[in-house]
């Protein structure tokens, strides 16, 4: 494991964006495979790998990686932490990074995910809006139960070079959740979140879109 980390660090030091892009794409795909495995187990059916769905997750992870990387650098610039930073200022800077990340990046990233998946699945604007209306709020709620703590550790204790990979490793499990959530939207199965919501019917949406064209 240590040798793998050393090798990754050596490559990332020379080509950070390319390395992060590939890493994020691979981990995004792993998260989706994990989600599909969980879905098959929960439904007591044989695992049938949906390769196109996994490819969509690899594409999304790869696209997001440079944005993610530059977002972290931006947070570093506006809320700097140095070796001379006092404990109080250190805590304040980390907290500001987490709050900004969760209030700005998290909702935009989740909305972008559902719209991008809808587009890659061949859906139109109306189906995208329905998907957001149904699944944006519960997914954001789940995000706030996980990511503030993760990012507090990430921004406070993880070296800069490893922050995106650290998030990406946690994202394997997070992507498993949102991949599963996205699949439920497409297959008209409700999320196990205790809040009222509409059930998306992709076929009906497609018919309505066709009628309005």
Tab-separated table of N, CA, C and O in Angstrom, residues 145-211:
chain	number	residue	atom	x	y	z
A	145	UNK	N	-24.983	15.065	5.969
A	145	UNK	CA	-24.772	14.122	7.063
A	145	UNK	C	-23.379	13.500	7.009
A	145	UNK	O	-22.928	12.887	7.987
A	146	UNK	N	-22.697	13.644	5.863
A	146	UNK	CA	-21.406	12.976	5.660
A	146	UNK	C	-20.262	13.954	5.430
A	146	UNK	O	-19.235	13.923	6.130
A	147	UNK	N	-20.422	14.845	4.448
A	147	UNK	CA	-19.288	15.594	3.936
A	147	UNK	C	-18.736	16.713	4.816
A	147	UNK	O	-17.527	16.988	4.757
A	148	UNK	N	-19.520	17.396	5.639
A	148	UNK	CA	-18.897	18.400	6.507
A	148	UNK	C	-17.809	17.823	7.413
A	148	UNK	O	-16.734	18.421	7.565
A	149	UNK	N	-18.051	16.648	7.977
A	149	UNK	CA	-17.053	16.009	8.833
A	149	UNK	C	-15.842	15.567	8.003
A	149	UNK	O	-14.685	15.772	8.401
A	150	UNK	N	-16.108	14.979	6.846
A	150	UNK	CA	-15.023	14.544	5.959
A	150	UNK	C	-14.143	15.728	5.570
A	150	UNK	O	-12.907	15.660	5.631
A	151	UNK	N	-14.773	16.837	5.188
A	151	UNK	CA	-14.009	18.001	4.741
A	151	UNK	C	-13.309	18.701	5.891
A	151	UNK	O	-12.267	19.325	5.686
A	152	UNK	N	-13.854	18.614	7.086
A	152	UNK	CA	-13.164	19.177	8.249
A	152	UNK	C	-11.827	18.466	8.448
A	152	UNK	O	-10.798	19.108	8.693
A	153	UNK	N	-11.831	17.151	8.325
A	153	UNK	CA	-10.593	16.370	8.415
A	153	UNK	C	-9.687	16.687	7.226
A	153	UNK	O	-8.475	16.908	7.386
A	154	UNK	N	-10.268	16.736	6.044
A	154	UNK	CA	-9.517	16.964	4.814
A	154	UNK	C	-8.799	18.308	4.830
A	154	UNK	O	-7.589	18.397	4.601
A	155	UNK	N	-9.533	19.379	5.110
A	155	UNK	CA	-8.958	20.724	5.092
A	155	UNK	C	-8.039	20.991	6.275
A	155	UNK	O	-7.146	21.822	6.190
A	156	UNK	N	-8.266	20.263	7.376
A	156	UNK	CA	-7.489	20.537	8.570
A	156	UNK	C	-6.236	19.706	8.734
A	156	UNK	O	-5.257	20.183	9.319
A	157	UNK	N	-6.233	18.470	8.199
A	157	UNK	CA	-5.136	17.562	8.529
A	157	UNK	C	-4.490	16.860	7.332
A	157	UNK	O	-3.425	16.275	7.478
A	158	UNK	N	-5.135	16.880	6.178
A	158	UNK	CA	-4.591	16.179	5.011
A	158	UNK	C	-3.730	17.143	4.195
A	158	UNK	O	-4.174	18.250	3.878
A	159	UNK	N	-2.491	16.753	3.841
A	159	UNK	CA	-1.643	17.608	3.005
A	159	UNK	C	-2.326	17.950	1.681
A	159	UNK	O	-3.120	17.164	1.158
A	160	UNK	N	-1.992	19.117	1.140
A	160	UNK	CA	-2.671	19.643	-0.059
A	160	UNK	C	-2.678	18.647	-1.210
A	160	UNK	O	-3.718	18.450	-1.865
A	161	UNK	N	-1.567	18.000	-1.467
A	161	UNK	CA	-1.473	17.085	-2.601
A	161	UNK	C	-2.446	15.922	-2.494
A	161	UNK	O	-2.911	15.387	-3.506
A	162	UNK	N	-2.784	15.538	-1.265
A	162	UNK	CA	-3.618	14.353	-1.062
A	162	UNK	C	-5.097	14.674	-0.808
A	162	UNK	O	-5.893	13.768	-0.582
A	163	UNK	N	-5.458	15.938	-0.843
A	163	UNK	CA	-6.837	16.291	-0.490
A	163	UNK	C	-7.860	15.768	-1.487
A	163	UNK	O	-8.908	15.258	-1.106
A	164	UNK	N	-7.563	15.907	-2.776
A	164	UNK	CA	-8.498	15.385	-3.781
A	164	UNK	C	-8.557	13.859	-3.730
A	164	UNK	O	-9.647	13.281	-3.730
A	165	UNK	N	-7.411	13.149	-3.669
A	165	UNK	CA	-7.486	11.688	-3.528
A	165	UNK	C	-8.230	11.245	-2.263
A	165	UNK	O	-8.973	10.265	-2.294
A	166	UNK	N	-8.018	11.964	-1.160
A	166	UNK	CA	-8.721	11.627	0.076
A	166	UNK	C	-10.233	11.729	-0.138
A	166	UNK	O	-10.992	10.822	0.222
A	167	UNK	N	-10.667	12.829	-0.745
A	167	UNK	CA	-12.086	12.998	-1.050
A	167	UNK	C	-12.566	11.928	-2.014
A	167	UNK	O	-13.695	11.443	-1.911
A	168	UNK	N	-11.716	11.564	-2.975
A	168	UNK	CA	-12.094	10.577	-3.980
A	168	UNK	C	-12.309	9.198	-3.354
A	168	UNK	O	-13.205	8.457	-3.767
A	169	UNK	N	-11.481	8.858	-2.365
A	169	UNK	CA	-11.640	7.561	-1.693
A	169	UNK	C	-12.956	7.527	-0.925
A	169	UNK	O	-13.711	6.548	-0.992
A	170	UNK	N	-13.258	8.613	-0.208
A	170	UNK	CA	-14.552	8.693	0.479
A	170	UNK	C	-15.676	8.665	-0.555
A	170	UNK	O	-16.736	8.090	-0.336
A	171	UNK	N	-15.397	9.274	-1.713
A	171	UNK	CA	-16.408	9.352	-2.771
A	171	UNK	C	-16.769	7.992	-3.355
A	171	UNK	O	-17.825	7.858	-3.980
A	172	UNK	N	-15.898	6.995	-3.204
A	172	UNK	CA	-16.258	5.648	-3.671
A	172	UNK	C	-17.572	5.231	-3.015
A	172	UNK	O	-18.492	4.731	-3.671
A	173	UNK	N	-17.663	5.488	-1.711
A	173	UNK	CA	-18.874	5.110	-0.978
A	173	UNK	C	-19.994	6.127	-1.205
A	173	UNK	O	-21.162	5.758	-1.314
A	174	UNK	N	-19.624	7.402	-1.297
A	174	UNK	CA	-20.625	8.431	-1.588
A	174	UNK	C	-21.204	8.233	-2.987
A	174	UNK	O	-22.414	8.311	-3.198
A	175	UNK	N	-20.335	7.961	-3.970
A	175	UNK	CA	-20.801	7.728	-5.341
A	175	UNK	C	-21.673	6.484	-5.415
A	175	UNK	O	-22.592	6.403	-6.239
A	176	UNK	N	-21.378	5.508	-4.557
A	176	UNK	CA	-22.238	4.324	-4.504
A	176	UNK	C	-23.650	4.733	-4.114
A	176	UNK	O	-24.634	4.258	-4.672
A	177	UNK	N	-23.745	5.679	-3.174
A	177	UNK	CA	-25.065	6.147	-2.750
A	177	UNK	C	-25.760	6.937	-3.858
A	177	UNK	O	-26.909	6.670	-4.203
A	178	UNK	N	-25.079	7.950	-4.437
A	178	UNK	CA	-25.769	8.786	-5.421
A	178	UNK	C	-25.989	8.042	-6.734
A	178	UNK	O	-26.947	8.311	-7.453
A	179	UNK	N	-25.107	7.087	-7.044
A	179	UNK	CA	-25.342	6.241	-8.210
A	179	UNK	C	-26.601	5.417	-8.010
A	179	UNK	O	-27.452	5.297	-8.896
A	180	UNK	N	-26.718	4.870	-6.800
A	180	UNK	CA	-27.917	4.109	-6.448
A	180	UNK	C	-29.151	5.012	-6.502
A	180	UNK	O	-30.186	4.646	-7.034
A	181	UNK	N	-29.022	6.241	-5.973
A	181	UNK	CA	-30.141	7.185	-5.982
A	181	UNK	C	-30.547	7.538	-7.400
A	181	UNK	O	-31.733	7.591	-7.738
A	182	UNK	N	-29.549	7.758	-8.269
A	182	UNK	CA	-29.838	8.080	-9.664
A	182	UNK	C	-30.549	6.927	-10.351
A	182	UNK	O	-31.490	7.114	-11.125
A	183	UNK	N	-30.125	5.692	-10.069
A	183	UNK	CA	-30.754	4.512	-10.679
A	183	UNK	C	-32.192	4.364	-10.213
A	183	UNK	O	-33.061	3.944	-10.973
A	184	UNK	N	-32.455	4.722	-8.953
A	184	UNK	CA	-33.818	4.627	-8.452
A	184	UNK	C	-34.729	5.591	-9.199
A	184	UNK	O	-35.871	5.295	-9.498
A	185	UNK	N	-34.200	6.760	-9.519
A	185	UNK	CA	-34.986	7.738	-10.278
A	185	UNK	C	-35.349	7.184	-11.636
A	185	UNK	O	-36.472	7.304	-12.103
A	186	UNK	N	-34.384	6.540	-12.289
A	186	UNK	CA	-34.620	6.009	-13.627
A	186	UNK	C	-35.540	4.803	-13.613
A	186	UNK	O	-36.253	4.532	-14.575
A	187	UNK	N	-35.546	4.049	-12.510
A	187	UNK	CA	-36.343	2.827	-12.453
A	187	UNK	C	-37.617	2.975	-11.615
A	187	UNK	O	-38.279	2.009	-11.306
A	188	UNK	N	-37.916	4.228	-11.201
A	188	UNK	CA	-39.154	4.553	-10.491
A	188	UNK	C	-39.266	3.878	-9.122
A	188	UNK	O	-40.337	3.514	-8.670
A	189	UNK	N	-38.120	3.687	-8.461
A	189	UNK	CA	-38.125	3.128	-7.110
A	189	UNK	C	-37.793	4.257	-6.146
A	189	UNK	O	-36.894	5.045	-6.398
A	190	UNK	N	-38.507	4.339	-5.027
A	190	UNK	CA	-38.345	5.456	-4.116
A	190	UNK	C	-37.084	5.318	-3.264
A	190	UNK	O	-36.702	4.233	-2.870
A	191	UNK	N	-36.458	6.479	-2.979
A	191	UNK	CA	-35.335	6.518	-2.055
A	191	UNK	C	-35.821	6.266	-0.630
A	191	UNK	O	-36.912	6.703	-0.275
A	192	UNK	N	-35.032	5.577	0.184
A	192	UNK	CA	-35.440	5.340	1.561
A	192	UNK	C	-35.195	6.566	2.434
A	192	UNK	O	-34.459	6.516	3.404
A	193	UNK	N	-35.766	7.693	2.067
A	193	UNK	CA	-35.637	8.923	2.824
A	193	UNK	C	-37.032	9.314	3.294
A	193	UNK	O	-37.969	9.333	2.507
A	194	UNK	N	-37.179	9.612	4.572
A	194	UNK	CA	-38.496	9.881	5.118
A	194	UNK	C	-38.951	11.300	4.802
A	194	UNK	O	-38.951	12.196	5.638
A	195	UNK	N	-39.332	11.523	3.551
A	195	UNK	CA	-39.895	12.795	3.144
A	195	UNK	C	-40.753	12.559	1.907
A	195	UNK	O	-40.455	11.689	1.086
A	196	UNK	N	-41.862	13.299	1.752
A	196	UNK	CA	-42.733	13.087	0.603
A	196	UNK	C	-42.056	13.520	-0.683
A	196	UNK	O	-41.339	14.512	-0.716
A	197	UNK	N	-42.259	12.778	-1.750
A	197	UNK	CA	-41.707	13.162	-3.037
A	197	UNK	C	-42.496	12.482	-4.145
A	197	UNK	O	-43.210	11.508	-3.922
A	198	UNK	N	-42.374	13.033	-5.341
A	198	UNK	CA	-43.030	12.475	-6.503
A	198	UNK	C	-42.170	11.373	-7.089
A	198	UNK	O	-40.954	11.383	-6.952
A	199	UNK	N	-42.790	10.437	-7.751
A	199	UNK	CA	-42.055	9.364	-8.419
A	199	UNK	C	-41.898	9.731	-9.886
A	199	UNK	O	-42.854	10.090	-10.559
A	200	UNK	N	-40.660	9.691	-10.370
A	200	UNK	CA	-40.386	10.041	-11.755
A	200	UNK	C	-40.773	8.887	-12.667
A	200	UNK	O	-40.404	7.746	-12.415
A	201	UNK	N	-41.489	9.189	-13.699
A	201	UNK	CA	-41.855	8.194	-14.697
A	201	UNK	C	-41.211	8.615	-16.019
A	201	UNK	O	-41.770	9.429	-16.759
A	202	UNK	N	-40.011	8.109	-16.320
A	202	UNK	CA	-39.269	8.549	-17.507
A	202	UNK	C	-40.064	8.419	-18.801
A	202	UNK	O	-39.974	9.283	-19.667
A	203	UNK	N	-40.840	7.350	-18.960
A	203	UNK	CA	-41.589	7.165	-20.197
A	203	UNK	C	-42.619	8.270	-20.383
A	203	UNK	O	-42.793	8.813	-21.479
A	204	UNK	N	-43.308	8.628	-19.282
A	204	UNK	CA	-44.305	9.669	-19.367
A	204	UNK	C	-43.668	11.004	-19.685
A	204	UNK	O	-44.202	11.801	-20.445
A	205	UNK	N	-42.482	11.257	-19.091
A	205	UNK	CA	-41.779	12.502	-19.351
A	205	UNK	C	-41.396	12.595	-20.807
A	205	UNK	O	-41.549	13.617	-21.459
A	206	UNK	N	-40.893	11.460	-21.358
A	206	UNK	CA	-40.477	11.464	-22.755
A	206	UNK	C	-41.648	11.758	-23.664
A	206	UNK	O	-41.542	12.479	-24.649
A	207	UNK	N	-42.830	11.185	-23.337
A	207	UNK	CA	-44.011	11.436	-24.156
A	207	UNK	C	-44.399	12.897	-24.126
A	207	UNK	O	-44.734	13.495	-25.143
A	208	UNK	N	-44.326	13.526	-22.926
A	208	UNK	CA	-44.686	14.916	-22.820
A	208	UNK	C	-43.729	15.807	-23.593
A	208	UNK	O	-44.111	16.772	-24.222
A	209	UNK	N	-42.419	15.449	-23.523
A	209	UNK	CA	-41.436	16.223	-24.254
A	209	UNK	C	-41.692	16.141	-25.752
A	209	UNK	O	-41.588	17.106	-26.494
A	210	UNK	N	-42.057	14.935	-26.219
A	210	UNK	CA	-42.333	14.749	-27.640
A	210	UNK	C	-43.519	15.585	-28.067
A	210	UNK	O	-43.531	16.195	-29.146
A	211	UNK	N	-44.557	15.671	-27.218
A	211	UNK	CA	-45.741	16.431	-27.540
A	211	UNK	C	-45.463	17.918	-27.637
A	211	UNK	O	-46.078	18.645	-28.420
